[in-house]
Amino acid sequence: MKVDKTTFYKGQFFKAIRAFCSVVENGSFSSAALDLETSQPALSLQVQTLEQHLNTILFERKGPKIQITPDGKQLYEMAKPIVASVQSLPEQFLNSREELSHGDLKIVGGETALLNLLPDILKTFCQQYPAIRIITQSTIVKDIPNLLMSDEADFAIGSLSTENDDLLFYPIFEFSPILIIPVNHPLTKFTEGEITLREIAQYGLIVPPEHSYTWWAVRFIFQQHQLECPIRLTVSSSEAAKRYVKAGLGIAIVTEACQLDDPEITGISMEHYFPKRHYGLIQRRGKFLSPQALKFKKLVLNVGK
């Protein structure tokens, strides 16, 4: 039978070499067939085809017994490491992905998330994977979907102002709303649950950018209670709002994610008016994640457990 070398090389050659090596290692065609989960006739045909292709005899067949020929021994020594390497390729590939510790990872988010939530996460991540370079970029919340959908970032840390079917959101942190005021402000006489929107409306509010979640929530809640929302200043972020409150330019409603680490300002809970807010990990739905990104995602999601 004439062997079509082109067809043989397209897919049958490695199978035949693997079959040959299995026969050598198992000592018989029947045992090799069981090992490869195929039939003995099919295995015999593969070895015969290989012999025809190489124009040699690989086994001497003496009844039920077989004996490898000198050419067979030479071929086995050459083929054994190749077959072993190919068979272990899937495991090697998975291990290489697991052990990969170089590359870039880009994370975006609002200032509040990048300054107050991300540092502890990155500290742990960088200790475990010091060779992975982290790139962070501050942005406003409404721009997060565009950055993720265009693959300009691997992940975002923060919250979503509206639901988005194109994004996956993994909530990790939950923060209560608070009113932040200078420590000498007249509103400090009120305790949690006592302060009203009418009292707050007497003072100028400092809010994050227009159409941010906080900007929308403050206006909506005031309108619900038929009160004019007293916005005095619109600033770049909730973090910036803290600075302006400290400077005495107004008061602000933010979340506890804005850590109050300044003795000159204080916070009063506003849970009786505003809902709690979730912050977490955001990614594009269906995005292929690099090994670096998978490691980061695993670490972040473990934070929330």
Coordinates of C-alpha atoms in Angstrom, one line a residue:
M1 CA 0.0 0.0 0.0
K2 CA 1.4 3.4 -1.0
V3 CA 1.4 6.0 1.8
D4 CA 0.4 9.6 0.9
K5 CA 3.2 11.4 2.8
T6 CA 1.4 14.8 2.7
T7 CA -1.8 13.3 4.3
F8 CA 0.4 11.2 6.7
Y9 CA 2.2 14.3 8.0
K10 CA -1.0 16.3 8.4
G11 CA -2.2 14.3 11.4
Q12 CA -1.3 10.7 11.4
F13 CA 2.5 10.8 11.9
F14 CA 2.5 11.7 15.6
K15 CA -0.3 9.2 16.3
A16 CA 1.7 6.5 14.7
I17 CA 4.9 7.5 16.5
R18 CA 2.9 7.5 19.8
A19 CA 1.5 4.1 19.0
F20 CA 4.9 2.7 18.2
C21 CA 6.4 4.0 21.5
S22 CA 3.5 2.6 23.4
V23 CA 4.0 -0.8 21.9
V24 CA 7.7 -0.7 22.9
E25 CA 6.9 0.4 26.4
N26 CA 4.0 -2.1 26.9
G27 CA 5.7 -5.0 25.2
S28 CA 2.7 -6.0 23.1
F29 CA 0.2 -4.6 20.7
S30 CA -2.7 -5.6 22.9
S31 CA -1.4 -3.9 26.0
A32 CA -0.6 -0.8 24.0
A33 CA -4.1 -0.7 22.6
L34 CA -5.5 -0.7 26.1
D35 CA -3.1 2.0 27.1
L36 CA -4.1 4.2 24.2
E37 CA -7.8 3.3 24.4
T38 CA -8.0 2.1 20.9
S39 CA -8.4 -1.3 19.1
Q40 CA -5.5 -3.6 18.4
P41 CA -6.2 -3.7 14.6
A42 CA -6.1 0.1 14.5
L43 CA -2.9 0.2 16.5
S44 CA -1.3 -2.4 14.2
L45 CA -2.3 -0.5 11.2
Q46 CA -0.7 2.7 12.5
V47 CA 2.6 1.0 13.2
Q48 CA 2.5 -0.7 9.7
T49 CA 1.9 2.7 8.1
L50 CA 4.8 4.1 10.0
E51 CA 7.1 1.3 8.8
Q52 CA 6.0 1.8 5.2
H53 CA 6.6 5.6 5.6
L54 CA 10.1 5.1 7.0
N55 CA 10.8 2.1 4.7
T56 CA 12.0 -0.1 7.5
I57 CA 10.9 -2.9 9.9
L58 CA 10.4 -1.8 13.5
F59 CA 9.3 -5.1 15.0
E60 CA 10.0 -8.7 14.3
R61 CA 6.8 -10.6 14.8
K62 CA 7.2 -14.2 16.1
G63 CA 3.7 -15.5 16.6
P64 CA 2.2 -13.7 19.6
K65 CA 5.5 -12.2 20.6
I66 CA 7.3 -9.2 19.1
Q67 CA 10.9 -8.1 19.2
I68 CA 12.1 -4.6 18.5
T69 CA 14.6 -4.3 15.6
P70 CA 17.8 -2.2 15.7
D71 CA 16.0 0.4 13.6
G72 CA 13.2 0.3 16.0
K73 CA 15.5 0.9 19.0
Q74 CA 17.1 3.8 17.2
L75 CA 13.7 5.3 16.4
Y76 CA 12.4 4.8 19.9
E77 CA 15.4 6.6 21.5
M78 CA 14.7 9.5 19.1
A79 CA 11.0 9.6 19.5
K80 CA 10.6 9.0 23.2
P81 CA 11.5 12.5 24.4
I82 CA 9.4 14.1 21.7
V83 CA 6.3 12.1 22.5
A84 CA 6.8 12.8 26.2
S85 CA 7.2 16.5 25.6
V86 CA 4.0 16.7 23.4
Q87 CA 1.9 14.7 25.9
S88 CA 3.0 17.0 28.8
L89 CA 2.4 20.2 26.8
P90 CA -1.1 20.9 28.2
E91 CA 0.2 20.6 31.8
Q92 CA 3.3 22.6 31.0
F93 CA 1.2 25.3 29.4
L94 CA -1.2 25.5 32.4
N95 CA 1.8 25.6 34.8
S96 CA 3.4 28.4 32.8
R97 CA 0.2 30.5 33.0
E98 CA 0.0 29.9 36.8
E99 CA 3.6 30.8 37.4
L100 CA 3.8 33.8 35.0
S101 CA 4.9 36.7 37.2
H102 CA 5.8 39.4 34.6
G103 CA 3.8 41.9 32.6
D104 CA 1.6 45.0 33.0
L105 CA -1.8 45.4 34.7
K106 CA -3.8 48.6 34.3
I107 CA -6.5 49.6 36.8
V108 CA -8.7 52.7 36.7
G109 CA -11.1 54.2 39.3
G110 CA -12.2 57.3 41.0
E111 CA -9.9 59.1 43.4
T112 CA -11.8 57.7 46.4
A113 CA -11.3 54.1 45.4
L114 CA -7.7 54.6 44.2
L115 CA -6.6 56.5 47.3
N116 CA -8.5 54.6 50.0
L117 CA -9.4 51.1 48.8
L118 CA -6.7 50.1 46.3
P119 CA -3.4 50.7 48.3
D120 CA -3.9 47.7 50.8
I121 CA -4.8 45.4 47.9
L122 CA -1.8 46.5 45.8
K123 CA 0.5 46.1 48.8
T124 CA -0.4 42.5 49.1
F125 CA -0.4 41.9 45.3
C126 CA 3.0 43.5 44.8
Q127 CA 4.5 41.5 47.7
Q128 CA 3.4 38.3 46.0
Y129 CA 4.2 39.3 42.4
P130 CA 6.9 42.0 42.6
A131 CA 7.8 41.8 38.8
I132 CA 4.2 42.7 37.6
R133 CA 4.0 46.4 36.8
I134 CA 0.8 48.1 38.0
I135 CA -0.5 51.2 36.2
T136 CA -3.3 53.1 37.8
Q137 CA -5.3 56.0 36.3
S138 CA -7.8 58.2 38.1
T139 CA -11.0 58.9 36.3
I140 CA -14.6 60.0 36.9
V141 CA -17.1 57.2 37.5
K142 CA -19.1 57.9 34.3
D143 CA -16.0 57.3 32.2
I144 CA -15.2 53.8 33.7
P145 CA -17.5 51.9 31.2
N146 CA -15.8 53.4 28.2
L147 CA -12.3 52.7 29.5
L148 CA -13.2 49.1 30.1
M149 CA -15.1 48.5 26.9
S150 CA -12.3 49.9 24.8
D151 CA -9.8 47.7 26.7
E152 CA -7.8 50.7 27.9
A153 CA -7.9 49.1 31.3
D154 CA -8.0 45.6 32.7
F155 CA -10.1 46.4 35.7
A156 CA -11.8 49.3 37.5
I157 CA -12.0 49.6 41.3
G158 CA -15.1 51.6 42.4
S159 CA -18.8 51.6 41.9
L160 CA -21.2 51.8 39.0
S161 CA -23.7 54.7 38.8
T162 CA -26.0 52.7 36.6
E163 CA -26.4 49.0 35.7
N164 CA -24.5 47.9 32.6
D165 CA -25.1 44.6 30.8
D166 CA -21.6 44.8 29.2
L167 CA -19.8 44.9 32.5
L168 CA -19.3 42.5 35.4
F169 CA -19.4 44.0 38.9
Y170 CA -18.2 42.1 41.9
P171 CA -19.2 44.0 45.1
I172 CA -16.6 43.8 47.8
F173 CA -17.0 46.8 50.1
E174 CA -20.1 48.5 51.5
F175 CA -20.0 52.0 52.8
S176 CA -22.6 54.2 54.6
P177 CA -23.3 57.8 53.5
I178 CA -22.0 60.5 55.8
L179 CA -22.2 64.3 56.0
I180 CA -18.8 65.8 56.5
I181 CA -18.4 69.1 58.2
P182 CA -15.7 71.1 60.0
V183 CA -15.4 70.2 63.7
N184 CA -16.6 73.7 64.7
H185 CA -19.7 73.7 62.4
P186 CA -23.2 74.4 63.9
L187 CA -24.4 71.0 62.6
T188 CA -22.1 69.1 65.0
K189 CA -24.8 69.5 67.7
F190 CA -26.9 66.9 65.8
T191 CA -26.3 63.2 66.4
E192 CA -26.8 60.3 64.0
G193 CA -30.4 60.1 62.8
E194 CA -31.4 63.6 64.2
I195 CA -30.0 65.8 61.4
T196 CA -32.6 66.7 58.7
L197 CA -32.2 67.7 55.1
R198 CA -33.9 71.0 56.0
E199 CA -31.1 71.7 58.4
I200 CA -28.5 70.8 55.8
A201 CA -30.2 72.9 53.2
Q202 CA -29.3 76.0 55.1
Y203 CA -25.7 75.5 54.2
G204 CA -23.9 75.3 50.8
L205 CA -23.1 71.8 49.6
I206 CA -19.9 70.7 47.9
V207 CA -20.5 67.9 45.4
P208 CA -18.4 65.8 43.1
P209 CA -18.7 66.2 39.3
E210 CA -22.0 66.6 37.6
H211 CA -23.7 63.3 36.7
S212 CA -21.6 61.4 39.2
Y213 CA -23.5 59.0 41.5
T214 CA -23.2 61.3 44.5
W215 CA -24.2 64.4 42.5
W216 CA -27.3 62.5 41.2
A217 CA -28.2 61.0 44.6
V218 CA -27.9 64.3 46.5
R219 CA -30.1 66.1 44.0
F220 CA -32.6 63.3 43.9
I221 CA -33.1 62.9 47.6
F222 CA -33.5 66.7 48.1
Q223 CA -36.1 66.8 45.4
Q224 CA -37.9 63.9 46.9
H225 CA -38.3 65.9 50.1
Q226 CA -39.4 69.0 48.0
L227 CA -36.3 70.9 49.0
E228 CA -33.9 73.0 46.9
C229 CA -30.5 71.3 46.7
P230 CA -28.1 74.0 47.9
I231 CA -25.1 73.2 45.7
R232 CA -22.4 75.8 46.2
L233 CA -19.4 74.1 44.6
T234 CA -18.8 71.3 42.2
V235 CA -15.3 69.8 42.6
S236 CA -13.4 67.0 40.9
S237 CA -14.0 64.2 43.4
S238 CA -15.2 63.3 46.9
E239 CA -11.6 63.5 48.0
A240 CA -11.4 67.1 46.8
A241 CA -14.7 67.8 48.6
K242 CA -13.0 66.9 51.9
R243 CA -10.3 69.5 51.3
Y244 CA -12.9 72.2 50.5
V245 CA -14.9 71.3 53.6
K246 CA -11.8 71.7 55.7
A247 CA -11.2 75.1 54.1
G248 CA -14.7 76.2 55.4
L249 CA -16.2 76.5 51.9
G250 CA -19.2 74.3 52.6
I251 CA -20.3 70.9 53.7
A252 CA -20.5 67.6 51.7
I253 CA -22.3 64.3 51.5
V254 CA -20.0 61.4 50.6
T255 CA -19.5 57.8 51.7
E256 CA -17.3 56.3 54.4
A257 CA -15.0 55.2 51.6
C258 CA -13.7 58.8 52.0
Q259 CA -11.7 58.1 55.1
L260 CA -11.9 60.9 57.6
D261 CA -8.3 61.0 58.8
D262 CA -8.2 64.8 59.4
P263 CA -8.9 66.0 62.9
E264 CA -10.4 69.3 61.6
I265 CA -13.4 67.6 59.9
T266 CA -16.0 65.1 61.2
G267 CA -18.8 63.0 59.8
I268 CA -22.4 62.3 60.7
S269 CA -24.2 59.3 59.3
M270 CA -26.9 59.9 56.7
E271 CA -28.2 56.4 56.4
H272 CA -31.7 57.6 57.3
Y273 CA -31.8 59.5 54.0
F274 CA -29.3 57.9 51.6
P275 CA -28.7 54.2 50.7
K276 CA -25.4 52.4 51.4
R277 CA -23.1 52.2 48.4
H278 CA -21.1 49.2 47.1
Y279 CA -17.6 49.4 45.8
G280 CA -15.8 46.5 44.1
L281 CA -14.1 45.1 41.0
I282 CA -15.4 45.9 37.5
Q283 CA -14.4 44.3 34.2
R284 CA -15.7 44.0 30.7
R285 CA -18.0 41.0 30.2
G286 CA -16.3 38.3 28.1
K287 CA -12.8 39.9 28.4
F288 CA -9.9 37.5 28.0
L289 CA -7.9 37.9 31.2
S290 CA -4.1 37.6 31.1
P291 CA -2.4 35.5 33.8
Q292 CA -1.5 38.7 35.6
A293 CA -5.2 39.9 35.6
L294 CA -6.4 36.5 36.8
K295 CA -4.0 36.7 39.7
F296 CA -5.2 40.2 40.6
K297 CA -8.9 39.2 40.3
K298 CA -8.4 36.2 42.5
L299 CA -6.7 38.3 45.2
V300 CA -9.4 41.1 45.1
L301 CA -12.3 38.7 45.3
N302 CA -10.7 37.0 48.3
V303 CA -10.7 40.3 50.1
G304 CA -14.5 40.3 50.1
K305 CA -14.8 36.8 51.6

